[in-house]
Amino acid sequence: MDETLAGPEKIVLDCDPGHDDAIALLLAHGSPRIELLAVTTVAGNQTLPKVMRNALSVARIAGMTGVPFAAGADRPLVRPIRLAPSIHGESGLDGPQLPEPSIRLDPRHAVDLIIDIVLEHEPGSVTLVPTGALTNIALAARMEPRIVDRVKRVVLMGGAVQGGNWSPVAEFNIVIDPEAAAIVFEAGWDVTMVGLDVTHQALATQEVVERIRRIDTAPARFVGELLDFFGSTYRDAQGFEHPPVHDPCAVAHVIDPGVVRATRMPIVVETAGVHTLGMTVADRRRPAPVGCRTSAALELDHARLWDLIVDALERIGDPG
Ligand code: BDR
Ligand code: CA
């Protein structure tokens, strides 16, 4: 089908805001190519109560109404919880002043909400976009295995074909719950890994930050303040000159696969390695075999990514 004639992509954003998760949420809300069906949260960057509150604060800043928000898993499937205050601060969203949430949480557990949404919609119409640990998604696949065939695809921020950030070979979202990640990568649905290979190129350069500040709306000023804090922790903790804005890359791939380009390859998750726990092992020795349903994003169009984010912020405007 001609993609330009198709309607917006229906997504569920499963996140742990988190500075880059917050920007991913704004991108999903502001993009005319996305229909945001629900926002669910999972412990990761900070504890579940903190990331849930952060998601609701972002919703208020963006003037979001009518989208259900639900809290999910408060810890990984089997391992003790590991948080990321060195990157996201004690609140999980340090930097800007956060408004009190104004919308009420959906009473359902995130896993139930994800299952309900997938079963309520046409088979093949809902894309899951996890930008945190894969705990909720793995639980949903286990609790209601029918969703595996009904989901259109899973486009996740996590992993890397090469390298890591939380260990030499593992990325944070995968290594904090590797068993959940293994379930998601091996479930049999279409999985696109938008990992560090591209997200480490998604830098919020000075030029990008100035462009966002020039929009001069409350949500854009909020993003500017997020990027100030994110820039300072990424400089101190990981030596980056400009912060890599990971999570919006997954949303951008759903909006336009030409902006974040992926290649089919078999990918599995290491759950038993002493030094390699949480590594996403991608087999690039030969072309992907017929029937391979995993892909990795390898190329990013930096200018177009930030065009999408700026455009979304302009469309959101000043909700007041
Ligand atoms: C991932 O880890 C989190 O800190 C970010 O929000 C992103 O999802 C990057 O490794
Ligand atoms: Ca995240």
GROMACS .gro file of C-alpha atoms in nm, residues 7-281:
model
  275
    7GLY     CA    1  -0.364   0.650   0.814
    8PRO     CA    2  -0.140   0.730   1.108
    9GLU     CA    3   0.048   0.446   1.277
   10LYS     CA    4  -0.130   0.330   1.593
   11ILE     CA    5   0.119   0.290   1.875
   12VAL     CA    6   0.144   0.211   2.245
   13LEU     CA    7   0.443   0.387   2.402
   14ASP     CA    8   0.584   0.188   2.695
   15CYS     CA    9   0.838   0.412   2.866
   16ASP     CA   10   1.034   0.515   3.179
   17PRO     CA   11   1.061   0.897   3.160
   18GLY     CA   12   1.350   0.977   3.155
   19HIS     CA   13   1.460   1.283   2.955
   20ASP     CA   14   1.468   1.112   2.616
   21ASP     CA   15   1.145   0.920   2.690
   22ALA     CA   16   0.977   1.256   2.756
   23ILE     CA   17   1.091   1.383   2.416
   24ALA     CA   18   0.975   1.057   2.254
   25LEU     CA   19   0.633   1.112   2.412
   26LEU     CA   20   0.616   1.469   2.278
   27LEU     CA   21   0.721   1.348   1.933
   28ALA     CA   22   0.452   1.077   1.934
   29HIS     CA   23   0.187   1.322   2.054
   30GLY     CA   24   0.279   1.595   1.806
   31SER     CA   25   0.337   1.387   1.494
   32PRO     CA   26   0.045   1.366   1.250
   33ARG     CA   27   0.182   1.025   1.145
   34ILE     CA   28   0.121   0.875   1.490
   35GLU     CA   29  -0.199   0.786   1.670
   36LEU     CA   30  -0.100   0.739   2.033
   37LEU     CA   31  -0.335   0.476   2.178
   38ALA     CA   32  -0.185   0.454   2.528
   39VAL     CA   33   0.118   0.538   2.738
   40THR     CA   34   0.241   0.276   2.985
   41THR     CA   35   0.531   0.295   3.226
   42VAL     CA   36   0.790   0.057   3.364
   43ALA     CA   37   1.059   0.094   3.630
   44GLY     CA   38   1.400   0.172   3.482
   45ASN     CA   39   1.548   0.518   3.473
   46GLN     CA   40   1.383   0.566   3.812
   47THR     CA   41   1.133   0.384   4.031
   48LEU     CA   42   0.786   0.317   3.896
   49PRO     CA   43   0.608   0.590   4.102
   50LYS     CA   44   0.862   0.847   3.980
   51VAL     CA   45   0.852   0.758   3.609
   52MET     CA   46   0.472   0.736   3.622
   53ARG     CA   47   0.445   1.081   3.774
   54ASN     CA   48   0.694   1.214   3.517
   55ALA     CA   49   0.487   1.074   3.230
   56LEU     CA   50   0.175   1.243   3.366
   57SER     CA   51   0.360   1.574   3.410
   58VAL     CA   52   0.476   1.559   3.048
   59ALA     CA   53   0.117   1.487   2.944
   60ARG     CA   54   0.009   1.804   3.121
   61ILE     CA   55   0.282   2.013   2.960
   62ALA     CA   56   0.179   1.880   2.619
   63GLY     CA   57  -0.193   1.930   2.684
   64MET     CA   58  -0.264   1.562   2.623
   65THR     CA   59  -0.617   1.443   2.692
   66GLY     CA   60  -0.804   1.128   2.603
   67VAL     CA   61  -0.500   0.898   2.598
   68PRO     CA   62  -0.495   0.634   2.875
   69PHE     CA   63  -0.186   0.624   3.098
   70ALA     CA   64  -0.117   0.314   3.310
   71ALA     CA   65   0.154   0.198   3.548
   72GLY     CA   66   0.323  -0.136   3.489
   73ALA     CA   67   0.601  -0.345   3.639
   74ASP     CA   68   0.787  -0.197   3.935
   75ARG     CA   69   1.088  -0.427   3.893
   76PRO     CA   70   1.253  -0.661   3.642
   77LEU     CA   71   1.125  -1.018   3.598
   78VAL     CA   72   1.392  -1.190   3.809
   79ARG     CA   73   1.673  -0.949   3.893
   80PRO     CA   74   1.702  -0.670   4.146
   81ILE     CA   75   1.611  -0.328   4.017
   82ARG     CA   76   1.888  -0.100   3.877
   83LEU     CA   77   1.813   0.268   3.819
   84ALA     CA   78   1.995   0.545   3.628
   85PRO     CA   79   2.020   0.855   3.852
   86SER     CA   80   2.364   0.935   3.708
   87ILE     CA   81   2.191   1.021   3.379
   88HIS     CA   82   1.835   1.123   3.474
   89GLY     CA   83   1.877   1.252   3.832
   90GLU     CA   84   1.689   1.160   4.147
   91SER     CA   85   1.345   1.242   4.006
   92GLY     CA   86   1.414   1.064   3.676
   93LEU     CA   87   1.345   1.395   3.502
   94ASP     CA   88   1.573   1.642   3.679
   95GLY     CA   89   1.615   1.991   3.536
   96PRO     CA   90   1.281   2.153   3.459
   97GLN     CA   91   1.009   2.232   3.709
   98LEU     CA   92   0.748   1.956   3.674
   99PRO     CA   93   0.380   2.051   3.696
  100GLU     CA   94   0.139   1.850   3.908
  101PRO     CA   95  -0.030   1.587   3.690
  102SER     CA   96  -0.383   1.679   3.588
  103ILE     CA   97  -0.504   1.354   3.433
  104ARG     CA   98  -0.607   1.044   3.621
  105LEU     CA   99  -0.431   0.712   3.577
  106ASP     CA  100  -0.614   0.431   3.399
  107PRO     CA  101  -0.699   0.180   3.676
  108ARG     CA  102  -0.568  -0.114   3.474
  109HIS     CA  103  -0.218  -0.254   3.510
  110ALA     CA  104  -0.009  -0.155   3.207
  111VAL     CA  105   0.013  -0.519   3.098
  112ASP     CA  106  -0.368  -0.550   3.095
  113LEU     CA  107  -0.402  -0.222   2.909
  114ILE     CA  108  -0.152  -0.330   2.643
  115ILE     CA  109  -0.334  -0.662   2.597
  116ASP     CA  110  -0.678  -0.496   2.583
  117ILE     CA  111  -0.563  -0.245   2.323
  118VAL     CA  112  -0.403  -0.504   2.098
  119LEU     CA  113  -0.708  -0.732   2.116
  120GLU     CA  114  -0.953  -0.444   2.059
  121HIS     CA  115  -0.786  -0.328   1.738
  122GLU     CA  116  -0.762  -0.490   1.395
  123PRO     CA  117  -0.494  -0.760   1.380
  124GLY     CA  118  -0.176  -0.613   1.241
  125SER     CA  119  -0.265  -0.254   1.323
  126VAL     CA  120  -0.095  -0.180   1.658
  127THR     CA  121   0.279  -0.120   1.696
  128LEU     CA  122   0.436  -0.148   2.041
  129VAL     CA  123   0.712   0.106   2.105
  130PRO     CA  124   0.901   0.024   2.425
  131THR     CA  125   1.164   0.278   2.528
  132GLY     CA  126   1.249   0.126   2.866
  133ALA     CA  127   1.311  -0.220   3.008
  134LEU     CA  128   1.106  -0.484   2.828
  135THR     CA  129   0.935  -0.615   3.142
  136ASN     CA  130   0.578  -0.507   3.057
  137ILE     CA  131   0.603  -0.626   2.697
  138ALA     CA  132   0.740  -0.967   2.800
  139LEU     CA  133   0.468  -1.006   3.063
  140ALA     CA  134   0.199  -0.913   2.809
  141ALA     CA  135   0.330  -1.170   2.560
  142ARG     CA  136   0.332  -1.438   2.829
  143MET     CA  137  -0.006  -1.348   2.976
  144GLU     CA  138  -0.189  -1.329   2.643
  145PRO     CA  139   0.017  -1.506   2.376
  146ARG     CA  140  -0.245  -1.417   2.110
  147ILE     CA  141  -0.104  -1.064   2.102
  148VAL     CA  142   0.217  -1.192   1.945
  149ASP     CA  143   0.037  -1.263   1.614
  150ARG     CA  144  -0.188  -0.958   1.637
  151VAL     CA  145   0.073  -0.689   1.696
  152LYS     CA  146   0.197  -0.522   1.377
  153ARG     CA  147   0.552  -0.489   1.507
  154VAL     CA  148   0.763  -0.408   1.810
  155VAL     CA  149   0.997  -0.113   1.757
  156LEU     CA  150   1.212  -0.082   2.065
  157MET     CA  151   1.488   0.145   2.187
  158GLY     CA  152   1.752  -0.081   2.332
  159GLY     CA  153   2.057  -0.290   2.258
  160ALA     CA  154   2.320  -0.239   1.993
  161VAL     CA  155   2.481  -0.439   1.717
  162GLN     CA  156   2.813  -0.311   1.848
  163GLY     CA  157   2.908  -0.193   2.194
  164GLY     CA  158   2.715  -0.085   2.500
  165ASN     CA  159   2.667   0.193   2.750
  166TRP     CA  160   2.597   0.011   3.079
  167SER     CA  161   2.875  -0.241   3.013
  168PRO     CA  162   3.123  -0.269   2.728
  169VAL     CA  163   2.870  -0.481   2.537
  170ALA     CA  164   2.527  -0.410   2.688
  171GLU     CA  165   2.280  -0.126   2.671
  172PHE     CA  166   2.078  -0.011   2.977
  173ASN     CA  167   1.721  -0.108   2.874
  174ILE     CA  168   1.832  -0.461   2.786
  175VAL     CA  169   2.079  -0.529   3.066
  176ILE     CA  170   1.847  -0.424   3.349
  177ASP     CA  171   1.597  -0.693   3.247
  178PRO     CA  172   1.772  -0.934   3.009
  179GLU     CA  173   1.522  -1.216   3.065
  180ALA     CA  174   1.236  -0.990   2.955
  181ALA     CA  175   1.441  -0.877   2.654
  182ALA     CA  176   1.511  -1.240   2.558
  183ILE     CA  177   1.137  -1.316   2.569
  184VAL     CA  178   1.059  -1.016   2.347
  185PHE     CA  179   1.333  -1.084   2.089
  186GLU     CA  180   1.245  -1.454   2.066
  187ALA     CA  181   0.864  -1.430   2.073
  188GLY     CA  182   0.833  -1.455   1.694
  189TRP     CA  183   0.678  -1.115   1.624
  190ASP     CA  184   0.851  -0.855   1.410
  191VAL     CA  185   1.109  -0.678   1.629
  192THR     CA  186   1.313  -0.375   1.525
  193MET     CA  187   1.597  -0.290   1.758
  194VAL     CA  188   1.669   0.082   1.752
  195GLY     CA  189   1.990   0.069   1.949
  196LEU     CA  190   2.303   0.264   2.030
  197ASP     CA  191   2.432   0.218   1.673
  198VAL     CA  192   2.192   0.494   1.571
  199THR     CA  193   2.098   0.663   1.897
  200HIS     CA  194   2.459   0.759   1.969
  201GLN     CA  195   2.437   0.961   1.646
  202ALA     CA  196   2.114   1.136   1.757
  203LEU     CA  197   2.303   1.413   1.930
  204ALA     CA  198   2.131   1.727   2.054
  205THR     CA  199   2.394   1.964   1.919
  206GLN     CA  200   2.407   2.332   2.010
  207GLU     CA  201   2.235   2.413   1.681
  208VAL     CA  202   1.952   2.170   1.761
  209VAL     CA  203   1.903   2.312   2.110
  210GLU     CA  204   1.891   2.668   1.975
  211ARG     CA  205   1.638   2.567   1.712
  212ILE     CA  206   1.415   2.417   1.981
  213ARG     CA  207   1.450   2.724   2.204
  214ARG     CA  208   1.343   2.949   1.915
  215ILE     CA  209   1.002   2.775   1.906
  216ASP     CA  210   0.945   2.953   2.240
  217THR     CA  211   0.642   2.762   2.365
  218ALA     CA  212   0.610   2.601   2.709
  219PRO     CA  213   0.667   2.246   2.575
  220ALA     CA  214   0.970   2.362   2.369
  221ARG     CA  215   1.119   2.549   2.667
  222PHE     CA  216   1.062   2.232   2.871
  223VAL     CA  217   1.258   2.029   2.612
  224GLY     CA  218   1.535   2.291   2.620
  225GLU     CA  219   1.563   2.252   2.998
  226LEU     CA  220   1.557   1.872   2.970
  227LEU     CA  221   1.842   1.889   2.719
  228ASP     CA  222   2.047   2.119   2.945
  229PHE     CA  223   2.033   1.866   3.228
  230PHE     CA  224   2.075   1.563   2.998
  231GLY     CA  225   2.372   1.732   2.832
  232SER     CA  226   2.546   1.790   3.164
  233THR     CA  227   2.501   1.433   3.293
  234TYR     CA  228   2.603   1.279   2.961
  235ARG     CA  229   2.914   1.499   2.965
  236ASP     CA  230   3.002   1.406   3.324
  237ALA     CA  231   2.901   1.038   3.327
  238GLN     CA  232   2.985   0.926   2.974
  239GLY     CA  233   3.209   1.195   2.822
  240PHE     CA  234   2.968   1.302   2.544
  241GLU     CA  235   3.008   1.655   2.408
  242HIS     CA  236   2.635   1.658   2.322
  243PRO     CA  237   2.371   1.423   2.465
  244PRO     CA  238   2.244   1.129   2.257
  245VAL     CA  239   1.866   1.146   2.251
  246HIS     CA  240   1.787   0.775   2.226
  247ASP     CA  241   1.415   0.713   2.262
  248PRO     CA  242   1.272   0.948   1.996
  249CYS     CA  243   1.467   0.743   1.739
  250ALA     CA  244   1.227   0.451   1.792
  251VAL     CA  245   0.924   0.676   1.739
  252ALA     CA  246   1.095   0.836   1.438
  253HIS     CA  247   1.144   0.493   1.280
  254VAL     CA  248   0.770   0.432   1.306
  255ILE     CA  249   0.695   0.776   1.160
  256ASP     CA  250   0.940   0.738   0.871
  257PRO     CA  251   1.161   0.431   0.830
  258GLY     CA  252   1.378   0.641   0.595
  259VAL     CA  253   1.491   0.856   0.888
  260VAL     CA  254   1.607   0.561   1.099
  261ARG     CA  255   1.693   0.281   0.857
  262ALA     CA  256   1.694  -0.083   0.971
  263THR     CA  257   1.838  -0.405   0.828
  264ARG     CA  258   1.713  -0.759   0.888
  265MET     CA  259   1.944  -0.980   1.090
  266PRO     CA  260   1.905  -1.251   1.355
  267ILE     CA  261   1.937  -1.104   1.707
  268VAL     CA  262   1.932  -1.285   2.040
  269VAL     CA  263   1.991  -1.162   2.396
  270GLU     CA  264   2.264  -1.296   2.623
  271THR     CA  265   2.117  -1.392   2.962
  272ALA     CA  266   2.393  -1.614   3.100
  273GLY     CA  267   2.722  -1.439   3.024
  274VAL     CA  268   2.948  -1.336   3.310
  275HIS     CA  269   3.092  -1.042   3.114
  276THR     CA  270   2.834  -1.022   2.839
  277LEU     CA  271   2.500  -1.018   3.026
  278GLY     CA  272   2.241  -0.821   2.828
  279MET     CA  273   2.441  -0.818   2.506
  280THR     CA  274   2.225  -0.819   2.193
  281VAL     CA  275   2.405  -1.070   1.973
   0.00000   0.00000   0.00000
